[in-house]
XYZ file of C-alpha atoms in Angstrom:
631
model
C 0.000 0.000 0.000
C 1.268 3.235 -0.868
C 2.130 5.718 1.896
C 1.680 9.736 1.527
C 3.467 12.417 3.407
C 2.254 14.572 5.479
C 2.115 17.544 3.084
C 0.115 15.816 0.885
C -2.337 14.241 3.010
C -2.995 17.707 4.421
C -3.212 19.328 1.168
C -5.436 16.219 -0.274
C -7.762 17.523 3.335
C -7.618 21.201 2.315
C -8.645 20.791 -1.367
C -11.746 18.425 -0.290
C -11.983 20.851 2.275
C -12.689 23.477 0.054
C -14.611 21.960 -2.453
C -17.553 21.955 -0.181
C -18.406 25.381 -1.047
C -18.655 28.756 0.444
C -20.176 27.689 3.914
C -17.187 25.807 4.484
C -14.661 28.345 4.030
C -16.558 31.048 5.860
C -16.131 28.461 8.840
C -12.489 27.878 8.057
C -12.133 31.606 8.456
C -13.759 32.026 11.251
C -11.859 29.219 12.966
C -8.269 30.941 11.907
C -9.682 34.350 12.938
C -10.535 32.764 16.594
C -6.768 30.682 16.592
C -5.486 34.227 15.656
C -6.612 35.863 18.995
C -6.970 33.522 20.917
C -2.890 32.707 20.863
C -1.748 36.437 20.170
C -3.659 36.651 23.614
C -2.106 34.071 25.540
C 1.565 34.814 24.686
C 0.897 38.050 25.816
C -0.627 37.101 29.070
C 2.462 34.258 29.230
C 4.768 37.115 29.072
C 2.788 39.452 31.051
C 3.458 42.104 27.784
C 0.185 42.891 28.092
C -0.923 47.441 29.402
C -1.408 47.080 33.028
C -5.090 46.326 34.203
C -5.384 44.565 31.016
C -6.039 40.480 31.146
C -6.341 37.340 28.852
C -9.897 38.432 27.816
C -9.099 42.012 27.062
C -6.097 41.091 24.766
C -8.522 39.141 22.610
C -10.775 41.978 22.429
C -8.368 44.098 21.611
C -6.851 41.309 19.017
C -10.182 40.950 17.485
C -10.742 45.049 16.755
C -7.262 44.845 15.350
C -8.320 41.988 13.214
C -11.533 44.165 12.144
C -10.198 47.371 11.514
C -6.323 47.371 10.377
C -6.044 51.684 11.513
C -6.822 50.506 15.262
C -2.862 49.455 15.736
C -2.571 53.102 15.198
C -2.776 54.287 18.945
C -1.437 51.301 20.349
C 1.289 51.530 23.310
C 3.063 49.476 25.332
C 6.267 46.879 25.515
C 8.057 45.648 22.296
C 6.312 42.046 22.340
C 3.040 43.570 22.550
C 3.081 45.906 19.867
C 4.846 43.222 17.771
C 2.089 40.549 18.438
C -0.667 42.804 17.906
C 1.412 43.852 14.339
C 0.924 39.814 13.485
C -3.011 40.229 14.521
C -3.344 42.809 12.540
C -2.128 41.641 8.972
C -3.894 38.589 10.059
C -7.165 40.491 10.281
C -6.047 41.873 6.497
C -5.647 38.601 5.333
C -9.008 37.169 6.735
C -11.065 40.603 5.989
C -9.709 40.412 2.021
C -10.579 36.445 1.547
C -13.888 37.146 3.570
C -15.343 40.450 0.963
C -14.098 37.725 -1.585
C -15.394 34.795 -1.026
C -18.880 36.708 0.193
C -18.188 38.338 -3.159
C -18.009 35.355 -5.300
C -20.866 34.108 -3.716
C -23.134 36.950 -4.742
C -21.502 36.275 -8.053
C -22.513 32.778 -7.782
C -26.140 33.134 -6.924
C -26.664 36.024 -9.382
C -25.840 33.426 -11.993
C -28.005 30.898 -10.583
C -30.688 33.169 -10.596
C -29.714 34.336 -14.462
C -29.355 30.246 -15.387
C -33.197 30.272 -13.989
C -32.743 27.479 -12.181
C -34.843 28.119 -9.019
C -38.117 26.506 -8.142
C -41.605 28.183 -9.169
C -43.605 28.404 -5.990
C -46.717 29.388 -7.562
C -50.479 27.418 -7.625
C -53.072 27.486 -10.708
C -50.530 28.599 -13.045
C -50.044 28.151 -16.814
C -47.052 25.983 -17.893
C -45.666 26.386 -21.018
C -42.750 23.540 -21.922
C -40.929 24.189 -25.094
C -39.892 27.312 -27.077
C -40.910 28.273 -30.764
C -42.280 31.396 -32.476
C -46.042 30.093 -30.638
C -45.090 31.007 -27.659
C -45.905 34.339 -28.409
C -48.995 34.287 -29.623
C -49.882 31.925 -26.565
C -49.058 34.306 -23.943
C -50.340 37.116 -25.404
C -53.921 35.093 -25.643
C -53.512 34.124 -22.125
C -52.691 37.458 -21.157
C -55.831 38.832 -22.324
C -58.030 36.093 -21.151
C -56.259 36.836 -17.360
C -57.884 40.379 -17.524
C -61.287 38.924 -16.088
C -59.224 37.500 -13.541
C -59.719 39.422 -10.014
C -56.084 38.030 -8.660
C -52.983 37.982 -10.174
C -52.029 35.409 -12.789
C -49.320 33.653 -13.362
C -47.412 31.935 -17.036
C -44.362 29.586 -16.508
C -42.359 29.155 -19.017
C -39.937 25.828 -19.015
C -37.116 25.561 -22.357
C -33.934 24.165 -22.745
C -32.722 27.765 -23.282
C -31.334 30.764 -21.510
C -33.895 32.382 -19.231
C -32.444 35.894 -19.996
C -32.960 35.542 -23.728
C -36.173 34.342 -23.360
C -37.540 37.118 -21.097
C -35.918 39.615 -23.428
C -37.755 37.966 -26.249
C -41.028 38.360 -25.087
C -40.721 41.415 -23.568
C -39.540 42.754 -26.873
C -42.789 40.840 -28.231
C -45.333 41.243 -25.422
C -44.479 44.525 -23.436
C -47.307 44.787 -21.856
C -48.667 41.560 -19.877
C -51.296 43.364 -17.778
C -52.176 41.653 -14.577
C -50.248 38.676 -15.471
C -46.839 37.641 -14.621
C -44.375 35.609 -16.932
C -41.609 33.660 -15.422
C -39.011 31.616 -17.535
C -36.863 29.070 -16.525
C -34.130 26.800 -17.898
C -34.302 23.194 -18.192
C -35.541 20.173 -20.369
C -39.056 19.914 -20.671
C -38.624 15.807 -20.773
C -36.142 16.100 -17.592
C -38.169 14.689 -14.138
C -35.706 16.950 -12.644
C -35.999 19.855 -14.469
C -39.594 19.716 -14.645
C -40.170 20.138 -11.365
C -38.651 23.372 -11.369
C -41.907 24.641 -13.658
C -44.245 23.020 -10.596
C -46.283 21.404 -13.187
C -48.212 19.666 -10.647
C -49.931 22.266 -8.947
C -50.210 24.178 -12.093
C -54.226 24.461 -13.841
C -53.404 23.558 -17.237
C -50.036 22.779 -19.219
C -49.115 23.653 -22.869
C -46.079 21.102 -24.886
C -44.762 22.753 -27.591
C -43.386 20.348 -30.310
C -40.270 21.237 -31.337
C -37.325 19.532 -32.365
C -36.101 17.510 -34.974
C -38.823 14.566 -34.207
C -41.373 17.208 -32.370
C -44.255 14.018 -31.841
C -41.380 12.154 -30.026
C -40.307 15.714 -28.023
C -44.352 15.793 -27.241
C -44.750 12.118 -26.527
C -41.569 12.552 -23.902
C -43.059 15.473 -22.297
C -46.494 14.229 -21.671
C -44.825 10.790 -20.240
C -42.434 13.276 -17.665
C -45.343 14.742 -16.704
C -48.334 12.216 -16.531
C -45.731 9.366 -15.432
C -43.876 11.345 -12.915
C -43.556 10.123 -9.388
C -44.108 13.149 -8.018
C -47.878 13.307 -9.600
C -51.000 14.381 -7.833
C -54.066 12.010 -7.892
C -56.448 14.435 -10.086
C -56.467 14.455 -13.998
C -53.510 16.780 -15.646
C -55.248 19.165 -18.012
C -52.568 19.325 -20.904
C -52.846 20.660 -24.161
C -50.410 20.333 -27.216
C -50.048 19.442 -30.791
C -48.934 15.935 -33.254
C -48.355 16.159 -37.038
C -48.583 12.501 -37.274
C -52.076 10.751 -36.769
C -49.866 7.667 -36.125
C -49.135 9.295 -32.976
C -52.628 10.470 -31.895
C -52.941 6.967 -30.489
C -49.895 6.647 -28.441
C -50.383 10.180 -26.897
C -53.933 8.836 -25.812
C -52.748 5.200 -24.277
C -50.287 6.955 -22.072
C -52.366 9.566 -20.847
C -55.778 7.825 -20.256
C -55.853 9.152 -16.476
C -55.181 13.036 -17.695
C -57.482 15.171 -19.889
C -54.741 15.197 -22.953
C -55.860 17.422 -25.843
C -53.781 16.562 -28.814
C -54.313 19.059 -31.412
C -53.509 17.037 -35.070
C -51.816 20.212 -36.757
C -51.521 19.103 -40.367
C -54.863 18.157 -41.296
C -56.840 20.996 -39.147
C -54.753 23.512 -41.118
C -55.296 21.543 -44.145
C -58.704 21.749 -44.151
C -58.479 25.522 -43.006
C -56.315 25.998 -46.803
C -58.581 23.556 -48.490
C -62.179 25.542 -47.309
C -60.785 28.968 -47.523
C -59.332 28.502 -50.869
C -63.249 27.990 -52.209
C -64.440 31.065 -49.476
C -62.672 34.100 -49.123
C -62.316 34.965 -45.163
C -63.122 32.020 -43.853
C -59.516 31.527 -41.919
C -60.411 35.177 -40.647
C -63.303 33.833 -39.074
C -61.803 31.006 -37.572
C -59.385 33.535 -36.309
C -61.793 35.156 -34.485
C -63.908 32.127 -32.937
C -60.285 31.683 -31.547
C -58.865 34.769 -30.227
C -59.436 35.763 -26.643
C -59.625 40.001 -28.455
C -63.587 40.132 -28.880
C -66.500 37.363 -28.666
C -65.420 34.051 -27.458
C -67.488 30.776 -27.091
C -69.630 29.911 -24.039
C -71.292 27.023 -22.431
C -74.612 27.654 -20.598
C -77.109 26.267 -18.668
C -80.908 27.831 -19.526
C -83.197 26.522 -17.947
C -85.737 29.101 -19.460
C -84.929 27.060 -22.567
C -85.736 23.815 -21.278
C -88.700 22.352 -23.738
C -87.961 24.972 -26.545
C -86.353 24.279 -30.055
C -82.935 24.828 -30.746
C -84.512 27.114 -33.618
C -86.156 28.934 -31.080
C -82.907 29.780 -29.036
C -81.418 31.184 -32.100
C -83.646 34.801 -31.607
C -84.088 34.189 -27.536
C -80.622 36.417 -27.123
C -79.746 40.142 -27.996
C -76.580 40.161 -27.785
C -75.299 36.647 -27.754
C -75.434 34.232 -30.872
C -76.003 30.928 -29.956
C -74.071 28.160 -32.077
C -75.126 24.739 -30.827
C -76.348 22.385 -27.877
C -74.388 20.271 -25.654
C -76.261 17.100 -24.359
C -76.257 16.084 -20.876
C -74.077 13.560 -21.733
C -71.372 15.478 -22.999
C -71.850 15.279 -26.542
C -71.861 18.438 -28.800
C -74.301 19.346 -31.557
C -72.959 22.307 -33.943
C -76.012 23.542 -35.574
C -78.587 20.916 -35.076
C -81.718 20.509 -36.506
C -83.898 23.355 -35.886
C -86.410 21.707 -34.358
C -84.273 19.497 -31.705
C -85.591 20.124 -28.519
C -83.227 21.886 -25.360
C -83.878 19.517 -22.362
C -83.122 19.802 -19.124
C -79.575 19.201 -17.802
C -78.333 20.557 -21.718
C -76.424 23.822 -22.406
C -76.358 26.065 -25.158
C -72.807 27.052 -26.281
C -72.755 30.909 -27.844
C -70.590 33.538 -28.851
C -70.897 36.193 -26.162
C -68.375 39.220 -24.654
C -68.146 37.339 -21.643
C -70.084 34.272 -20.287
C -72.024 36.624 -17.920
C -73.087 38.751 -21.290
C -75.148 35.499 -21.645
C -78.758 36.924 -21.356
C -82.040 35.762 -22.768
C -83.521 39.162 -24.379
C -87.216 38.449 -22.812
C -88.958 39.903 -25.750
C -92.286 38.759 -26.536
C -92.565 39.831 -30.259
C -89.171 39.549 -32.224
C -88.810 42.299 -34.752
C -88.830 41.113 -37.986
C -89.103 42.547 -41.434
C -90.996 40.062 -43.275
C -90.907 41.673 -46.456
C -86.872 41.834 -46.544
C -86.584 38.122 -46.134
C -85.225 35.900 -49.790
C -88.349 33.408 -49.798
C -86.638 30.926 -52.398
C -83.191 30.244 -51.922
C -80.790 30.814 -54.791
C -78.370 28.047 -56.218
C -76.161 27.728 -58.405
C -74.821 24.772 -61.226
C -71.822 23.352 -59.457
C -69.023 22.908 -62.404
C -65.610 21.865 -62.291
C -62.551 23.730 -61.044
C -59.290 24.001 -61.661
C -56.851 24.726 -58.542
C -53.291 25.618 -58.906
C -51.084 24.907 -55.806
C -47.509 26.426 -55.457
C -45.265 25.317 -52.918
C -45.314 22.333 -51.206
C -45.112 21.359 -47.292
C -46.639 18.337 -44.980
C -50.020 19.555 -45.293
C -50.134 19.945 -49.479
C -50.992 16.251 -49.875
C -53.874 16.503 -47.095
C -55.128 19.734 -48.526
C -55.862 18.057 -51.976
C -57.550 15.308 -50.317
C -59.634 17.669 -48.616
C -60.304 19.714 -51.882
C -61.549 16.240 -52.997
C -64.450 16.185 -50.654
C -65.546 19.517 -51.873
C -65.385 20.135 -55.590
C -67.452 18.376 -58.267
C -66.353 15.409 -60.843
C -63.872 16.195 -63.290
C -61.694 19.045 -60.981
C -58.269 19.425 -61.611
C -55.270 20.782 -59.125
C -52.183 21.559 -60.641
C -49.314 21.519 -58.187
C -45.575 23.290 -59.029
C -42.975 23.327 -56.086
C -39.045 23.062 -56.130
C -38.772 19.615 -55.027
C -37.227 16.228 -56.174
C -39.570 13.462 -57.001
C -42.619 15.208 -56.090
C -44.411 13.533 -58.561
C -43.774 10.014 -56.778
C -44.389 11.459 -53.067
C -48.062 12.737 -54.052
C -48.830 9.521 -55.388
C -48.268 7.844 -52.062
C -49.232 10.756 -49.607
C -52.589 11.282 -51.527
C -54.047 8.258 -52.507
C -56.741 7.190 -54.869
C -59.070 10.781 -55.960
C -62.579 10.284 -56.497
C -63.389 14.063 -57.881
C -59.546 15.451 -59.225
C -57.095 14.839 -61.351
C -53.641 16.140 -60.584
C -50.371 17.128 -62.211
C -47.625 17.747 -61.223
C -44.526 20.252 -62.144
C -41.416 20.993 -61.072
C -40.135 24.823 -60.653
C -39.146 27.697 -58.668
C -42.431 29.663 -58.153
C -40.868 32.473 -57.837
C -40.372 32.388 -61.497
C -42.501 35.035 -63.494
C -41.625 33.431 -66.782
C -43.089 30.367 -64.858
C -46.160 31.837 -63.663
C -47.301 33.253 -67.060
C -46.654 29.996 -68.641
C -49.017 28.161 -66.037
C -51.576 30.924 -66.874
C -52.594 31.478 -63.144
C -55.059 33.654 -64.662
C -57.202 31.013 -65.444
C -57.206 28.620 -62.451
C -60.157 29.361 -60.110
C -58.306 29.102 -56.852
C -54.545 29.408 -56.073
C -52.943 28.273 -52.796
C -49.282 29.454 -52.105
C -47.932 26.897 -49.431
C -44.825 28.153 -47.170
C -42.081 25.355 -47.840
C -41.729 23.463 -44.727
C -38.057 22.451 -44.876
C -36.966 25.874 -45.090
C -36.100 28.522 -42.520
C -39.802 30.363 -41.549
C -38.048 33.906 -43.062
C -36.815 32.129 -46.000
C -39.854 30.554 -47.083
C -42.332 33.125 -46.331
C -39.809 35.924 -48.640
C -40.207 33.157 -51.235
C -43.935 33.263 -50.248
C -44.037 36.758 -50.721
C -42.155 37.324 -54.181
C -44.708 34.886 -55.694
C -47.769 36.611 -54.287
C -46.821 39.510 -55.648
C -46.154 38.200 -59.155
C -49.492 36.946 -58.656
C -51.278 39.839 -57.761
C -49.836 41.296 -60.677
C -50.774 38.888 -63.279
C -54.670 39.525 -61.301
C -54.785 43.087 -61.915
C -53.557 42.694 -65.566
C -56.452 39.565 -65.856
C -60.586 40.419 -66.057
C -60.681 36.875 -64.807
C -61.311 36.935 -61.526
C -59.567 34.202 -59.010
C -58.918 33.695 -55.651
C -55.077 33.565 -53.960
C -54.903 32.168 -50.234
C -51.332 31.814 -48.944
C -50.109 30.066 -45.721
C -47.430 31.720 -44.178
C -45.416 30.868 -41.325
C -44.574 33.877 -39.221
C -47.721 36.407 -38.089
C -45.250 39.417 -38.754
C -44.509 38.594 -42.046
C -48.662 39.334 -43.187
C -48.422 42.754 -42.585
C -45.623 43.070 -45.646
C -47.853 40.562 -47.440
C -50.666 42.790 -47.413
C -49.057 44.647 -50.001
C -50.305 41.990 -52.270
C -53.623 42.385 -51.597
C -54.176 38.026 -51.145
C -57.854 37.076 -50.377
C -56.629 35.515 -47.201
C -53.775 34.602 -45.434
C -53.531 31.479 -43.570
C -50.784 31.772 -40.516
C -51.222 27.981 -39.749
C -48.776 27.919 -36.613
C -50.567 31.648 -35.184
C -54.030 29.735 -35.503
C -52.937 26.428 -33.852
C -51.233 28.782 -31.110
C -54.501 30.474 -30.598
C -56.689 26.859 -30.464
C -53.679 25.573 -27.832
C -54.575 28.830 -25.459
C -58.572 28.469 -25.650
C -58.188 24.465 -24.850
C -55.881 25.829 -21.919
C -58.329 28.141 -20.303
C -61.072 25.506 -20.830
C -60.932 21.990 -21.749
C -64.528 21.633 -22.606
C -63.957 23.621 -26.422
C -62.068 20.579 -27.834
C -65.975 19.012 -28.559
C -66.584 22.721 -30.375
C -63.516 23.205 -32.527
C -63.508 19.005 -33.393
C -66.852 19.871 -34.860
C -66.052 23.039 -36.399
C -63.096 21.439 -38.493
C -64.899 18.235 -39.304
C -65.534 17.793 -42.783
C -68.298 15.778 -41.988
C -71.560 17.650 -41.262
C -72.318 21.130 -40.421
C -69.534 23.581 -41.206
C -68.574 27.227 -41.571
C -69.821 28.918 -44.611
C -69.586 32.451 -46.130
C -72.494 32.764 -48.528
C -73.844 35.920 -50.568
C -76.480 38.120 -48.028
C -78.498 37.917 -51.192
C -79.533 34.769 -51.003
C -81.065 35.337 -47.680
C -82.482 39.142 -47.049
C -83.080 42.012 -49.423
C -80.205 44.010 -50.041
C -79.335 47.764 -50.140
C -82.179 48.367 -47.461
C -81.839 49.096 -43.823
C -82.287 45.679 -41.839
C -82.085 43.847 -38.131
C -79.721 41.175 -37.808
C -82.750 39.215 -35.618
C -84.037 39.220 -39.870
C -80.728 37.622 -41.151
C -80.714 35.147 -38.145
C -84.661 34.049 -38.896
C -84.018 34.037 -43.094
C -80.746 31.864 -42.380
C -83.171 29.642 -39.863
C -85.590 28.883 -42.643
C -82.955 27.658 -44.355
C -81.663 25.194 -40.974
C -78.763 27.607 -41.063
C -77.287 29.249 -37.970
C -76.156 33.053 -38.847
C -72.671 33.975 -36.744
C -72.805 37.554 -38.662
C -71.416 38.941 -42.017
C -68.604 40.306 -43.829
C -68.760 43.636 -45.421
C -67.062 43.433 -48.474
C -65.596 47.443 -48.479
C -63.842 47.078 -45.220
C -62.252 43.491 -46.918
C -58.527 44.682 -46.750
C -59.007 46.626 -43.276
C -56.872 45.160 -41.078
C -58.483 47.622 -37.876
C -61.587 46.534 -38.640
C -61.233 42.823 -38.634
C -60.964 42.719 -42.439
C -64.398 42.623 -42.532
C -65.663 40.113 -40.509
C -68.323 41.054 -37.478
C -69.374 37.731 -35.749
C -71.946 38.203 -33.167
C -73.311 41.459 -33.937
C -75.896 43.088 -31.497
C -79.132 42.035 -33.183
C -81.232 44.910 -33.109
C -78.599 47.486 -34.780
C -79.886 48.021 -38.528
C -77.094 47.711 -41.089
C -77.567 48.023 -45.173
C -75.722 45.510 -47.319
C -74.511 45.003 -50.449
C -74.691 42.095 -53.322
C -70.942 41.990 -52.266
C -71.128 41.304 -48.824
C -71.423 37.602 -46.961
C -73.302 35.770 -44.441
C -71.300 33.709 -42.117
C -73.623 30.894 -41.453
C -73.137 27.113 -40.044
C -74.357 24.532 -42.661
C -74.711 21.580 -43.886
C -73.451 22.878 -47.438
């Protein structure tokens, strides 16, 4: 066995010594400082050295000042050996005065970039937790911001990333300045870490938000949910957490490990798929969606009437003022968009309505509605349904969904013609879309940025165009590419008496305002809208039954139809009119779009949903309905 001196055993002590931090060496200093005294002291009371009157007890008290305060050896008197031991007390004292301010130094230093690491535990109690960071981040907290301004107490956002806390509180204050009556906190660490999750205290938290991001962002999501619904730390109640999949493979697995929690998976690419697909054949039908989903003006309610109770769902439609009621939700749970006008309200149902607040919810009371007979359309117009031709340019995860869901709409013999800058996309659509029952589709390859390109496909005589934001691209990058080819496009429109619609997806919200330029029909911000769905399923869990049957292809859905084919137009007229000429139809009326305030970005582009009932408005042949319908 090998033996060690004495040297190094002691320094071997002294370095493990030190290591434990800055507790320890505050106690190692005050143990030198004491050994200090304590033997200046006794060799002066050994040698008797010490001023007369003056014993053991008042040498160390005078050692100690000297120790303090270096300038107190200035009026000291008294033998040789005195003075000379109270000269070794004093630089002593230096020595253990300087390494004291620095180590007390360097621990300030130390904790200041603990703090900055964000590293600390959230002490907080029905909080929002958001896990992840990407560009929706903003556009959740700002929702949840605004929907904390009802909110009596202060409210609370955590926000858990594998990034630096200080960046991301600059970032959204740059972003967010103002959060009101809320207060954001961001902390460092990874969202699928046990450890690091409990830094966020997801478990006393009211609802949590998973970001996917990532290379693999379903796996990311998949890990998350398991840290948090797996964790051994986990309360008895249902977690209420709320996040996104792009794979419908993955809907499944998300579900089988969560089946204690309330786990809303939002399925990104085909909801904003069929957003592109329906808004391509209606102009300002993603700016509706936008807002049934924004916390800025009416939102949706549930609510119990038992004044109802007995009457027809037909009959709710005129019973409010200034509420518009959009469907029923069974006792048991189960939600009816739009139902049949004569399904009967019973007791233990609730209506769910567009209202200012849920306590905005009030039945009107009148006895007589006031209705303008005479102003009502009596036969409904229709028109031949013929073929189209779409042309889609770009190409991301949702294109090959989006022409499946264009295949559900138009009539027999359709064509899409799709042109993108990508290898083999010929082969891909083939197995992404499967067999078409109503289209035929071609294919192309080419940058659409090309103008020579874009008068060769004669865009002019397609009669909808969809400009998709490349996917494997930076967001900036493909959203400039996005841009250059609306504006080609808006160009070859002006120059064209044909008319046809453009509807563009682009990836970043700040990016539409420079896109406005091109005067598109409609812009389609997929990740902003998913951000905004995420926040209203965070804030209540209940709307997933709602939005599932807003986006379902599959019965009633969100139309925007020509007010001629319902009232009279260019005459003064109640919206209680609109609401009873859509209800002869089995149509439930949300409100309109004026036509001349289209491109208005202060006023909504357009689009009023909810509107007080009794207000008169005049409209033109231009202008829309927004109803729910069948078709």
């Amino acid at each position: 066995m090998k033996t060690y001196s004495f040297k190094q055993r002691f320094q071997y002590w002294f370095d493990n010594y030190m290591a434990r931090g800055s507790g320890a060496m505050l106690t190692g200093l005050f143990v030198l400082s004491a050994l200090i005294i304590f033997i200046a002291a006794a060799l002066v009371k050994i040698t008797n050295s010490a001023p007369e009157g003056v014993g053991f007890f008042g040498v160390a008290w005078m050692s100690l000042l000297r120790t303090l305060d270096s300038g107190t050896m200035g009026g000291d008197s008294g033998s040789p050996f005195f003075l000379f031991m109270m000269l070794i007390v004093t630089f002593g004292g230096v020595f253990v005065v300087s390494a004291l301010i620095g180590i007390i130094n360097n621990s300030i230093e130390d904790k200041m970039d603990e703090l900055r690491k964000g590293r600390s535990q959230v002490l907080e109690n029905d909080h929002t937790v958001i896990l992840g960071w990407t560009p929706q981040v903003f556009t959740i907290i700002s929702e949840i911001v605004l929907a904390n301004e009802s909110r009596k107490s202060g409210a609370v956002i955590v926000v858990l990333a594998d990034e630096d806390k200080v960046e991301m509180e600059d970032a959204i204050n740059e972003r967010i300045p103002d959060t009101k009556n809320t207060k954001v906190i961001c902390r460092s660490g990874s969202p699928i870490d046990l450890t690091d999750l409990e830094i966020a205290s997801p478990h006393s938290a009211r609802s949590i938000i998973v970001l996917a991001e990532g290379a693999d962002p379903d796996t990311h999501v998949i890990k998350s949910v398991l840290a948090i619904t797996n964790n051994p730390n986990r309360h008895a109640e249902p977690y209420h957490i709320v996040t996104q999949i792009r794979n419908p493979k993955n809907m499944d697995v998300v579900k089988m490990i969560s089946a204690k929690d309330t786990v809303q998976p939002i399925l990104t690419n085909e909801l904003i798929a069929r957003v592109v697909a329906q808004t391509s054949r209606q102009s300002g039908l993603s700016l509706v969606y936008t807002e049934l989903m924004n916390f800025g003006g009416d939102e949706i309610y549930f609510k119990q009437e038992p004044a109802l109770a007995g009457k027809t769902y037909g009959e709710a439609l005129l019973a409010y003022e200034s509420s518009t009621v959009m469907g029923i939700r069974k006792a048991d749970g189960t939600v009816a968009m739009s139902p049949s006008m004569d399904t009967r309200i019973e007791s233990g149902d609730q209506i769910f309505a567009l209202a200012e607040d849920d306590d905005k919810i009030i039945l009107s009371g009148l006895s007589r509605i006031p209705l303008d007979e005479k102003l009502i359309q009596i036969n409904k117009k229709t028109s031949g349904s013929k073929a189209e031709k779409a042309l889609i340019l770009g190409w991301n995860r949702s294109a090959a969904i989006i022409i499946r869901e264009l295949d559900n709409y138009v009539p027999k013999g359709s064509q899409v013609t799709v042109v993108a800058d990508i290898e083999d996309l010929e082969h891909q659509l083939l197995l992404e879309t499967g067999k078409l029952v109503n289209q035929k589709v071609t294919v192309q390859q080419g940058d659409i940025r090309n103008r020579e390109l874009l008068e060769k496909l004669e865009a002019a005589e397609y009669d909808h165009v969809i400009v998709l934001a490349y996917s494997h691209l930076e967001p900036q990058e493909a959203d400039a590419i996005t841009l250059v080819t609306l504006l080609h496009l808006r160009d070859i429109a002006e120059r064209d008496a044909t008319p046809f619609s453009i509807v563009s997806e682009m990836l970043d919200l700040r990016n539409r305002e420079l896109a406005e330029a091109a005067k598109v029909d409609d812009f389609i911000v997929s990740e902003h809208l998913i951000s905004l769905m995420m926040a209203q399923l965070s804030e209540n869990a209940e709307l997933l039954g709602v939005f599932n049957d807003v986006f379902d292809p599959e019965g009633a859905e969100i139309y925007l139809k020509p007010i001629g084919d319902y009232v009279v137009t260019g005459q003064s007229i109640n919206f209680y009119t609109v609401v009873e000429a859509a209800r002869r139809r089995g149509e439930t009326a949300l409100g309109y779009r004026l036509i001349n305030e289209s491109h208005d970005s202060e006023k909504s582009y357009g689009i009023h949903t909810n509107p007080k009932k009794a207000e008169k408005i005049t409209f033109t042949t231009d202008d829309k309905l927004i109803v729910i319908a069948e078709g």
